[in-house]
mmCIF file of C-alpha atoms in Angstrom:
data_model
loop_
_atom_site.group_PDB
_atom_site.id
_atom_site.type_symbol
_atom_site.label_atom_id
_atom_site.label_comp_id
_atom_site.label_asym_id
_atom_site.label_seq_id
_atom_site.Cartn_x
_atom_site.Cartn_y
_atom_site.Cartn_z
ATOM 1 C CA LEU K 29 -93.512 -22.193 -77.811
ATOM 2 C CA LYS K 30 -91.083 -20.226 -80.017
ATOM 3 C CA VAL K 31 -90.791 -17.411 -77.481
ATOM 4 C CA PHE K 32 -90.019 -19.768 -74.637
ATOM 5 C CA ALA K 33 -87.645 -21.843 -76.758
ATOM 6 C CA ASP K 34 -85.751 -18.773 -77.906
ATOM 7 C CA LYS K 35 -85.422 -17.601 -74.302
ATOM 8 C CA ASN K 36 -84.085 -20.985 -73.178
ATOM 9 C CA ILE K 37 -81.635 -21.026 -76.039
ATOM 10 C CA HIS K 38 -80.496 -17.506 -75.019
ATOM 11 C CA TYR K 39 -79.725 -18.632 -71.480
ATOM 12 C CA THR K 40 -77.975 -21.900 -72.413
ATOM 13 C CA SER K 41 -76.025 -21.117 -75.595
ATOM 14 C CA GLY K 42 -73.046 -19.321 -74.050
ATOM 15 C CA PHE K 43 -69.678 -20.951 -74.558
ATOM 16 C CA PRO K 44 -68.447 -22.017 -71.110
ATOM 17 C CA THR K 45 -65.129 -21.012 -69.573
ATOM 18 C CA ILE K 46 -62.640 -23.876 -69.588
ATOM 19 C CA LYS K 47 -61.119 -24.424 -66.163
ATOM 20 C CA VAL K 48 -58.082 -26.674 -65.899
ATOM 21 C CA PRO K 49 -57.332 -27.706 -62.292
ATOM 22 C CA ALA K 50 -53.710 -27.079 -61.516
ATOM 23 C CA THR K 51 -51.421 -27.324 -58.523
ATOM 24 C CA PRO K 52 -48.266 -25.155 -58.334
ATOM 25 C CA GLU K 53 -46.187 -28.127 -59.402
ATOM 26 C CA ASP K 54 -48.481 -28.863 -62.355
ATOM 27 C CA ARG K 55 -49.173 -25.292 -63.439
ATOM 28 C CA GLN K 56 -47.138 -25.500 -66.648
ATOM 29 C CA GLY K 57 -48.847 -28.714 -67.802
ATOM 30 C CA ALA K 58 -52.233 -27.311 -66.943
ATOM 31 C CA SER K 59 -51.499 -24.216 -69.066
ATOM 32 C CA VAL K 60 -50.550 -26.403 -72.026
ATOM 33 C CA ARG K 61 -53.734 -28.456 -71.721
ATOM 34 C CA GLU K 62 -55.855 -25.308 -71.562
ATOM 35 C CA LYS K 63 -54.218 -23.937 -74.748
ATOM 36 C CA ILE K 64 -54.823 -27.251 -76.545
ATOM 37 C CA LEU K 65 -58.489 -27.281 -75.548
ATOM 38 C CA TYR K 66 -59.100 -23.678 -76.628
ATOM 39 C CA ALA K 67 -57.216 -24.310 -79.898
ATOM 40 C CA VAL K 68 -59.408 -27.379 -80.736
ATOM 41 C CA HIS K 69 -62.602 -25.448 -79.910
ATOM 42 C CA ARG K 70 -61.498 -22.440 -81.948
ATOM 43 C CA GLU K 71 -60.573 -24.624 -84.926
ATOM 44 C CA SER K 72 -63.955 -26.414 -84.702
ATOM 45 C CA ASN K 73 -65.867 -23.126 -84.231
ATOM 46 C CA THR K 74 -67.453 -24.620 -81.107
ATOM 47 C CA PRO K 75 -68.984 -21.318 -79.881
ATOM 48 C CA LEU K 76 -71.165 -21.338 -83.008
ATOM 49 C CA LEU K 77 -71.842 -25.049 -82.575
ATOM 50 C CA ARG K 78 -72.908 -24.342 -78.982
ATOM 51 C CA ARG K 79 -75.707 -22.099 -80.219
ATOM 52 C CA ARG K 80 -76.895 -24.871 -82.560
ATOM 53 C CA TRP K 81 -76.581 -27.436 -79.792
ATOM 54 C CA SER K 82 -78.753 -25.270 -77.508
ATOM 55 C CA ARG K 83 -81.409 -25.101 -80.225
ATOM 56 C CA ASP K 84 -81.162 -28.883 -80.795
ATOM 57 C CA ALA K 85 -81.487 -29.634 -77.075
ATOM 58 C CA THR K 86 -84.486 -27.298 -76.652
ATOM 59 C CA ILE K 87 -86.512 -27.891 -79.826
ATOM 60 C CA LEU K 88 -85.382 -31.479 -80.648
ATOM 61 C CA SER K 89 -84.658 -32.635 -77.086
ATOM 62 C CA ALA K 90 -81.048 -33.685 -77.713
ATOM 63 C CA ALA K 91 -77.669 -32.200 -78.674
ATOM 64 C CA ILE K 92 -75.149 -34.528 -80.311
ATOM 65 C CA ALA K 93 -71.396 -34.038 -80.719
ATOM 66 C CA GLU K 94 -68.706 -36.185 -82.295
ATOM 67 C CA THR K 95 -65.122 -35.844 -81.032
ATOM 68 C CA GLY K 96 -62.634 -37.194 -83.578
ATOM 69 C CA TRP K 97 -59.056 -37.144 -84.725
ATOM 70 C CA ASP K 98 -57.910 -35.915 -88.153
ATOM 71 C CA SER K 99 -54.919 -38.172 -88.844
ATOM 72 C CA LYS K 100 -53.791 -36.124 -91.896
ATOM 73 C CA ARG K 101 -53.652 -32.802 -90.038
ATOM 74 C CA LYS K 102 -52.760 -34.356 -86.647
ATOM 75 C CA ARG K 103 -55.570 -32.483 -84.959
ATOM 76 C CA ALA K 104 -58.598 -33.236 -82.854
ATOM 77 C CA PHE K 105 -61.952 -31.844 -83.898
ATOM 78 C CA VAL K 106 -65.508 -31.463 -82.580
ATOM 79 C CA ARG K 107 -68.502 -31.876 -84.900
ATOM 80 C CA ARG K 108 -72.265 -31.442 -84.499
ATOM 81 C CA TYR K 109 -74.830 -33.943 -85.738
ATOM 82 C CA ASP K 110 -78.446 -33.106 -86.370
ATOM 83 C CA PRO K 111 -80.384 -35.324 -83.919
ATOM 84 C CA ARG K 112 -83.105 -35.821 -86.528
ATOM 85 C CA HIS K 113 -80.575 -37.758 -88.604
ATOM 86 C CA CYS K 114 -79.289 -39.941 -85.734
ATOM 87 C CA VAL K 115 -80.360 -43.102 -83.975
ATOM 88 C CA TRP K 116 -78.707 -44.915 -81.139
ATOM 89 C CA GLN K 117 -79.007 -48.174 -79.178
ATOM 90 C CA LEU K 118 -78.873 -48.214 -75.393
ATOM 91 C CA SER K 119 -77.645 -51.000 -73.152
ATOM 92 C CA ASN K 120 -80.208 -53.028 -71.195
ATOM 93 C CA ASP K 121 -78.538 -52.489 -67.821
ATOM 94 C CA ASN K 122 -79.327 -49.704 -65.325
ATOM 95 C CA ASP K 123 -76.717 -47.361 -66.822
ATOM 96 C CA ARG K 124 -78.498 -47.234 -70.217
ATOM 97 C CA SER K 125 -75.247 -46.295 -71.938
ATOM 98 C CA VAL K 126 -74.976 -45.931 -75.700
ATOM 99 C CA ILE K 127 -73.602 -49.118 -77.194
ATOM 100 C CA ALA K 128 -74.161 -48.300 -80.918
ATOM 101 C CA PHE K 129 -74.773 -45.087 -82.818
ATOM 102 C CA TRP K 130 -75.775 -44.313 -86.417
ATOM 103 C CA ALA K 131 -75.787 -41.079 -88.397
ATOM 104 C CA LEU K 132 -77.871 -41.166 -91.635
ATOM 105 C CA PHE K 133 -77.755 -38.487 -94.365
ATOM 106 C CA PRO K 134 -78.961 -38.246 -97.963
ATOM 107 C CA LEU K 135 -76.219 -37.904 -100.610
ATOM 108 C CA ILE K 136 -76.331 -37.686 -104.371
ATOM 109 C CA ALA K 137 -74.177 -40.009 -106.471
ATOM 110 C CA ASP K 138 -72.064 -37.187 -107.969
ATOM 111 C CA GLU K 139 -71.186 -35.792 -104.557
ATOM 112 C CA CYS K 140 -70.286 -39.254 -103.297
ATOM 113 C CA GLU K 141 -67.958 -39.811 -106.221
ATOM 114 C CA GLN K 142 -66.370 -36.399 -105.729
ATOM 115 C CA LYS K 143 -65.752 -36.940 -101.995
ATOM 116 C CA TYR K 144 -64.893 -40.662 -101.832
ATOM 117 C CA GLY K 145 -63.999 -41.684 -105.403
ATOM 118 C CA VAL K 146 -66.786 -44.306 -105.636
ATOM 119 C CA ARG K 147 -70.263 -44.272 -107.110
ATOM 120 C CA PRO K 148 -73.163 -46.142 -105.474
ATOM 121 C CA ARG K 149 -75.521 -48.163 -107.595
ATOM 122 C CA SER K 150 -78.452 -48.891 -105.251
ATOM 123 C CA ASN K 151 -79.764 -48.234 -101.735
ATOM 124 C CA GLY K 152 -80.485 -51.827 -100.961
ATOM 125 C CA GLY K 153 -83.428 -52.039 -98.531
ATOM 126 C CA LEU K 154 -82.939 -48.509 -97.161
ATOM 127 C CA SER K 155 -84.764 -46.539 -99.888
ATOM 128 C CA PRO K 156 -87.905 -45.972 -97.712
ATOM 129 C CA ILE K 157 -85.833 -43.939 -95.253
ATOM 130 C CA LEU K 158 -85.117 -41.357 -97.953
ATOM 131 C CA ASN K 159 -88.856 -40.753 -98.375
ATOM 132 C CA ASN K 160 -89.599 -39.422 -94.874
ATOM 133 C CA ASP K 161 -90.210 -35.756 -94.115
ATOM 134 C CA ILE K 162 -86.614 -35.005 -93.061
ATOM 135 C CA MET K 163 -84.749 -36.642 -95.942
ATOM 136 C CA LYS K 164 -87.236 -36.016 -98.810
ATOM 137 C CA TYR K 165 -85.657 -34.593 -101.956
ATOM 138 C CA ILE K 166 -87.488 -34.088 -105.254
ATOM 139 C CA ASP K 167 -84.939 -32.414 -107.557
ATOM 140 C CA GLY K 168 -84.783 -35.356 -109.919
ATOM 141 C CA LYS K 169 -81.289 -36.515 -108.884
ATOM 142 C CA ASP K 170 -80.282 -39.959 -107.678
ATOM 143 C CA TRP K 171 -80.196 -39.821 -103.898
ATOM 144 C CA TYR K 172 -78.493 -42.454 -101.737
ATOM 145 C CA LEU K 173 -78.263 -42.972 -97.997
ATOM 146 C CA GLN K 174 -74.913 -42.263 -96.345
ATOM 147 C CA ALA K 175 -74.647 -44.112 -93.027
ATOM 148 C CA ILE K 176 -71.914 -43.933 -90.388
ATOM 149 C CA ARG K 177 -71.926 -46.408 -87.531
ATOM 150 C CA TRP K 178 -69.989 -46.527 -84.302
ATOM 151 C CA ASP K 179 -69.861 -49.132 -81.572
ATOM 152 C CA GLY K 180 -67.581 -49.521 -78.561
ATOM 153 C CA THR K 181 -64.516 -50.253 -80.661
ATOM 154 C CA THR K 182 -65.285 -49.899 -84.375
ATOM 155 C CA ARG K 183 -66.369 -47.318 -86.934
ATOM 156 C CA ARG K 184 -67.569 -47.959 -90.459
ATOM 157 C CA ALA K 185 -69.354 -45.922 -93.153
ATOM 158 C CA TRP K 186 -71.108 -46.623 -96.433
ATOM 159 C CA VAL K 187 -73.178 -44.927 -99.109
ATOM 160 C CA GLY K 188 -75.929 -47.010 -100.682
ATOM 161 C CA ASP K 189 -74.265 -50.362 -101.510
ATOM 162 C CA ILE K 190 -70.684 -48.948 -101.479
ATOM 163 C CA GLU K 191 -68.439 -49.017 -98.414
ATOM 164 C CA ILE K 192 -66.500 -45.795 -98.022
ATOM 165 C CA GLU K 193 -64.869 -46.705 -94.695
ATOM 166 C CA GLU K 194 -64.111 -50.323 -93.936
ATOM 167 C CA PRO K 195 -64.670 -51.348 -90.328
ATOM 168 C CA HIS K 196 -61.697 -50.071 -88.388
ATOM 169 C CA LYS K 197 -60.775 -49.341 -84.743
ATOM 170 C CA HIS K 198 -61.686 -45.779 -83.821
ATOM 171 C CA GLY K 199 -59.084 -45.698 -81.081
ATOM 172 C CA PHE K 200 -61.276 -44.401 -78.236
ATOM 173 C CA ASP K 201 -62.146 -46.164 -75.000
ATOM 174 C CA SER K 202 -65.840 -45.729 -75.807
ATOM 175 C CA ILE K 203 -68.021 -44.410 -78.619
ATOM 176 C CA PRO K 204 -66.725 -40.878 -79.325
ATOM 177 C CA ILE K 205 -70.270 -39.494 -79.450
ATOM 178 C CA ASP K 206 -71.733 -37.317 -76.702
ATOM 179 C CA ILE K 207 -75.485 -36.861 -76.311
ATOM 180 C CA CYS K 208 -76.854 -34.069 -74.153
ATOM 181 C CA ILE K 209 -80.470 -34.243 -73.026
ATOM 182 C CA PRO K 210 -80.757 -31.323 -70.556
ATOM 183 C CA ILE K 211 -84.528 -31.655 -70.033
ATOM 184 C CA ASP K 212 -85.079 -35.418 -69.773
ATOM 185 C CA GLU K 213 -88.676 -36.312 -68.976
ATOM 186 C CA GLY K 214 -88.494 -39.913 -70.083
ATOM 187 C CA ASN K 215 -90.679 -39.160 -73.080
ATOM 188 C CA GLU K 216 -89.904 -41.459 -75.977
ATOM 189 C CA ASN K 217 -90.808 -39.061 -78.777
ATOM 190 C CA GLY K 218 -89.044 -35.952 -77.378
ATOM 191 C CA GLN K 219 -89.308 -33.169 -79.953
ATOM 192 C CA GLY K 220 -90.047 -30.330 -77.525
ATOM 193 C CA SER K 221 -92.999 -32.061 -75.859
ATOM 194 C CA PHE K 222 -91.754 -30.906 -72.438
ATOM 195 C CA TYR K 223 -92.696 -27.378 -73.486
ATOM 196 C CA VAL K 224 -95.813 -28.082 -75.560
ATOM 197 C CA GLU K 225 -97.866 -30.306 -73.254
ATOM 198 C CA PRO K 226 -98.354 -27.989 -70.272
ATOM 199 C CA LEU K 227 -98.875 -24.911 -72.480
ATOM 200 C CA ILE K 228 -101.560 -26.316 -74.802
ATOM 201 C CA SER K 229 -104.498 -25.504 -72.510
ATOM 202 C CA PRO K 230 -103.570 -21.911 -71.608
ATOM 203 C CA GLN K 231 -102.583 -21.213 -75.233
ATOM 204 C CA ALA K 232 -106.043 -22.332 -76.367
ATOM 205 C CA GLU K 233 -107.641 -20.061 -73.741
ATOM 206 C CA LEU K 234 -105.418 -17.189 -74.850
ATOM 207 C CA ASN K 235 -106.476 -17.684 -78.461
ATOM 208 C CA HIS K 236 -110.149 -17.609 -77.337
ATOM 209 C CA VAL K 237 -109.653 -14.332 -75.419
ATOM 210 C CA ASN K 238 -107.925 -12.749 -78.409
ATOM 211 C CA GLN K 239 -110.777 -13.805 -80.671
ATOM 212 C CA GLN K 240 -113.363 -12.320 -78.278
ATOM 213 C CA ARG K 241 -111.522 -8.989 -78.216
ATOM 214 C CA ALA K 242 -111.202 -9.059 -82.012
ATOM 215 C CA ASN K 243 -114.976 -9.615 -82.272
ATOM 216 C CA ILE K 244 -115.598 -6.535 -80.054
ATOM 217 C CA VAL K 245 -113.202 -4.382 -82.065
ATOM 218 C CA ASP K 246 -114.857 -5.509 -85.260
ATOM 219 C CA ARG K 247 -118.245 -4.607 -83.782
ATOM 220 C CA MET K 248 -116.929 -1.160 -82.826
ATOM 221 C CA ALA K 249 -115.618 -0.593 -86.339
ATOM 222 C CA ASN K 250 -118.920 -1.764 -87.861
ATOM 223 C CA PRO K 251 -121.534 -0.679 -85.303
ATOM 224 C CA VAL K 252 -125.181 -1.749 -85.276
ATOM 225 C CA VAL K 253 -127.376 1.367 -85.842
ATOM 226 C CA TRP K 254 -130.829 1.603 -84.372
ATOM 227 C CA GLY K 255 -133.408 4.290 -85.100
ATOM 228 C CA ARG K 256 -136.746 5.493 -83.701
ATOM 229 C CA GLY K 257 -139.229 7.932 -85.256
ATOM 230 C CA ILE K 258 -137.833 7.782 -88.788
ATOM 231 C CA VAL K 259 -140.082 9.599 -91.216
ATOM 232 C CA THR K 260 -142.321 7.602 -93.476
ATOM 233 C CA ARG K 261 -140.479 5.896 -96.361
ATOM 234 C CA GLY K 262 -137.166 6.928 -94.815
ATOM 235 C CA PHE K 263 -135.649 3.494 -94.146
ATOM 236 C CA ASP K 264 -134.132 3.281 -97.633
ATOM 237 C CA ASP K 265 -132.459 6.635 -97.080
ATOM 238 C CA VAL K 266 -130.981 5.441 -93.784
ATOM 239 C CA LYS K 267 -129.513 2.338 -95.404
ATOM 240 C CA ASP K 268 -128.123 4.302 -98.305
ATOM 241 C CA LYS K 269 -126.453 6.949 -96.160
ATOM 242 C CA LEU K 270 -124.893 4.296 -93.858
ATOM 243 C CA GLN K 271 -123.717 1.869 -96.549
ATOM 244 C CA LYS K 272 -122.889 4.045 -99.550
ATOM 245 C CA ALA K 273 -122.742 7.732 -98.752
ATOM 246 C CA GLY K 274 -120.738 7.274 -95.552
ATOM 247 C CA GLY K 275 -122.873 9.667 -93.515
ATOM 248 C CA GLY K 276 -125.302 12.535 -93.905
ATOM 249 C CA PHE K 277 -128.715 13.728 -92.735
ATOM 250 C CA VAL K 278 -131.463 11.261 -91.913
ATOM 251 C CA GLY K 279 -135.086 12.356 -91.931
ATOM 252 C CA LEU K 280 -136.499 11.941 -88.417
ATOM 253 C CA GLY K 281 -139.951 12.787 -87.107
ATOM 254 C CA ARG K 282 -140.663 14.697 -83.926
ATOM 255 C CA GLN K 283 -138.940 13.004 -80.937
ATOM 256 C CA GLY K 284 -136.996 10.782 -83.365
ATOM 257 C CA GLU K 285 -133.672 9.253 -82.359
ATOM 258 C CA LEU K 286 -130.654 7.440 -83.857
ATOM 259 C CA GLY K 287 -128.147 5.459 -81.807
ATOM 260 C CA LEU K 288 -125.193 3.028 -82.045
ATOM 261 C CA LEU K 289 -125.266 -0.366 -80.343
ATOM 262 C CA GLN K 290 -121.635 -1.074 -79.316
ATOM 263 C CA VAL K 291 -119.437 -2.322 -76.511
ATOM 264 C CA ASN K 292 -116.775 0.200 -75.583
ATOM 265 C CA ASP K 293 -114.737 -1.565 -72.861
ATOM 266 C CA VAL K 294 -112.338 -4.494 -73.344
ATOM 267 C CA LYS K 295 -110.602 -3.981 -69.999
ATOM 268 C CA LEU K 296 -111.836 -7.278 -68.562
ATOM 269 C CA LEU K 297 -110.452 -9.187 -71.538
ATOM 270 C CA ASN K 298 -107.073 -7.375 -71.317
ATOM 271 C CA GLU K 299 -106.739 -8.221 -67.645
ATOM 272 C CA HIS K 300 -107.689 -11.820 -68.294
ATOM 273 C CA GLU K 301 -105.118 -12.061 -71.062
ATOM 274 C CA ASP K 302 -102.397 -10.753 -68.783
ATOM 275 C CA ARG K 303 -103.226 -13.384 -66.152
ATOM 276 C CA ILE K 304 -103.037 -16.169 -68.784
ATOM 277 C CA ILE K 305 -99.642 -14.969 -69.980
ATOM 278 C CA GLN K 306 -98.337 -14.825 -66.408
ATOM 279 C CA HIS K 307 -99.568 -18.384 -65.893
ATOM 280 C CA MET K 308 -97.756 -19.487 -69.060
ATOM 281 C CA HIS K 309 -94.577 -17.814 -67.751
ATOM 282 C CA ARG K 310 -94.796 -19.889 -64.601
ATOM 283 C CA LEU K 311 -95.401 -23.102 -66.548
ATOM 284 C CA SER K 312 -92.398 -22.449 -68.779
ATOM 285 C CA GLY K 313 -90.110 -21.654 -65.870
ATOM 286 C CA PHE K 314 -89.465 -18.098 -67.078
ATOM 287 C CA GLY K 315 -91.002 -15.125 -65.312
ATOM 288 C CA ALA K 316 -91.646 -11.684 -66.787
ATOM 289 C CA ALA K 317 -88.222 -10.433 -65.561
ATOM 290 C CA ALA K 318 -86.489 -13.127 -67.653
ATOM 291 C CA PHE K 319 -88.086 -11.599 -70.753
ATOM 292 C CA GLY K 320 -86.664 -8.144 -69.956
ATOM 293 C CA GLU K 321 -89.974 -6.728 -68.806
ATOM 294 C CA SER K 322 -89.858 -3.943 -66.191
ATOM 295 C CA VAL K 323 -90.728 -5.214 -62.709
ATOM 296 C CA GLY K 324 -90.831 -1.845 -61.027
ATOM 297 C CA ALA K 325 -88.840 1.394 -61.075
ATOM 298 C CA ASN K 326 -87.584 1.061 -57.507
ATOM 299 C CA THR K 327 -87.072 -2.721 -57.426
ATOM 300 C CA SER K 328 -84.271 -3.699 -55.085
ATOM 301 C CA GLY K 329 -81.520 -6.114 -56.024
ATOM 302 C CA ASP K 330 -82.890 -8.766 -53.686
ATOM 303 C CA ALA K 331 -86.384 -8.494 -55.186
ATOM 304 C CA LEU K 332 -85.008 -8.624 -58.719
ATOM 305 C CA GLY K 333 -83.069 -11.758 -57.833
ATOM 306 C CA MET K 334 -86.279 -13.290 -56.530
ATOM 307 C CA TYR K 335 -88.016 -12.551 -59.834
ATOM 308 C CA PHE K 336 -85.222 -14.274 -61.692
ATOM 309 C CA ASN K 337 -85.098 -17.241 -59.295
ATOM 310 C CA PRO K 338 -87.366 -19.609 -61.292
ATOM 311 C CA THR K 339 -85.310 -19.001 -64.437
ATOM 312 C CA GLN K 340 -82.049 -19.474 -62.579
ATOM 313 C CA ARG K 341 -83.203 -22.761 -61.080
ATOM 314 C CA MET K 342 -84.420 -24.077 -64.424
ATOM 315 C CA VAL K 343 -81.175 -23.206 -66.227
ATOM 316 C CA GLU K 344 -79.013 -24.566 -63.411
ATOM 317 C CA ASP K 345 -80.824 -27.856 -63.677
ATOM 318 C CA GLN K 346 -80.021 -27.995 -67.385
ATOM 319 C CA PHE K 347 -76.387 -26.938 -66.746
ATOM 320 C CA ILE K 348 -75.842 -30.293 -64.886
ATOM 321 C CA ALA K 349 -76.297 -32.048 -68.237
ATOM 322 C CA TRP K 350 -74.381 -29.420 -70.217
ATOM 323 C CA LYS K 351 -71.405 -29.636 -67.847
ATOM 324 C CA ALA K 352 -71.154 -33.435 -68.288
ATOM 325 C CA PHE K 353 -71.487 -32.929 -72.092
ATOM 326 C CA ASP K 354 -68.649 -30.343 -72.202
ATOM 327 C CA GLU K 355 -66.370 -32.302 -69.874
ATOM 328 C CA SER K 356 -66.813 -35.469 -71.941
ATOM 329 C CA ILE K 357 -65.892 -33.613 -75.146
ATOM 330 C CA ASN K 358 -62.820 -32.118 -73.525
#
């Protein structure tokens, strides 16, 4: 799973080129808009965020961005949210648009007072949320839940029982949160299941093959010794020389023999392992060529393109979602 996820992240984490459509009459305005967009992304370090978004979208099934306005600095900004800390409510119509969004983070009282000038006293009924696997902290400090909520017109934020942002108009036509789900299989739990489920069976078989080969190698390193025609009262000598002395002469009678019982060939298992890995490549959408493996010294450009075709198609399908995500941010 990690190999395939890293490969998917590699192909989808590049920062896209911003293209501003421009006619000759509008060329100057288009140039200004392009400079503004690049300036905002540079200020927000979006190329680095894009790498994190690609990891979020592959491992956690969703990438989340907030586009906001810093009124003090008079600048727009782009910010990433960890999808494990976010929940959202969808409309009941066919569009299934986001009508409310929450971001929930643990915060200690001292940090809250330093940032916002207020000190929370309790978590109300939200204390159980701080005890889950994602938000569990055991350093002995007083932890409170910071929550930020957006709906179609309003934003508010609070820590514990203290409001740090009163409900106010956020000034956008819709919730300024973008959610990218490039591999949407309608699975409610997400969390990378689109990779795990089809690969469970071949991975189990691969583990079994590796164990079989390990057993053979172990047998070859610790062979079973058989003997015939050992002289009378010589069995103890055989055991001692094999187990303690590490070799030596063994007393054999006339026509006596010693031999090793071992299996020398693991070729069948190696070939079977290769076939399983090729099958896992196909299931993941990435062929051997996508992993940088040599596909032949004299491979033509057309043939190489054919080897990359499954990867290209899979990534292009994801780019449909990424393009909408980037355009919405811009």
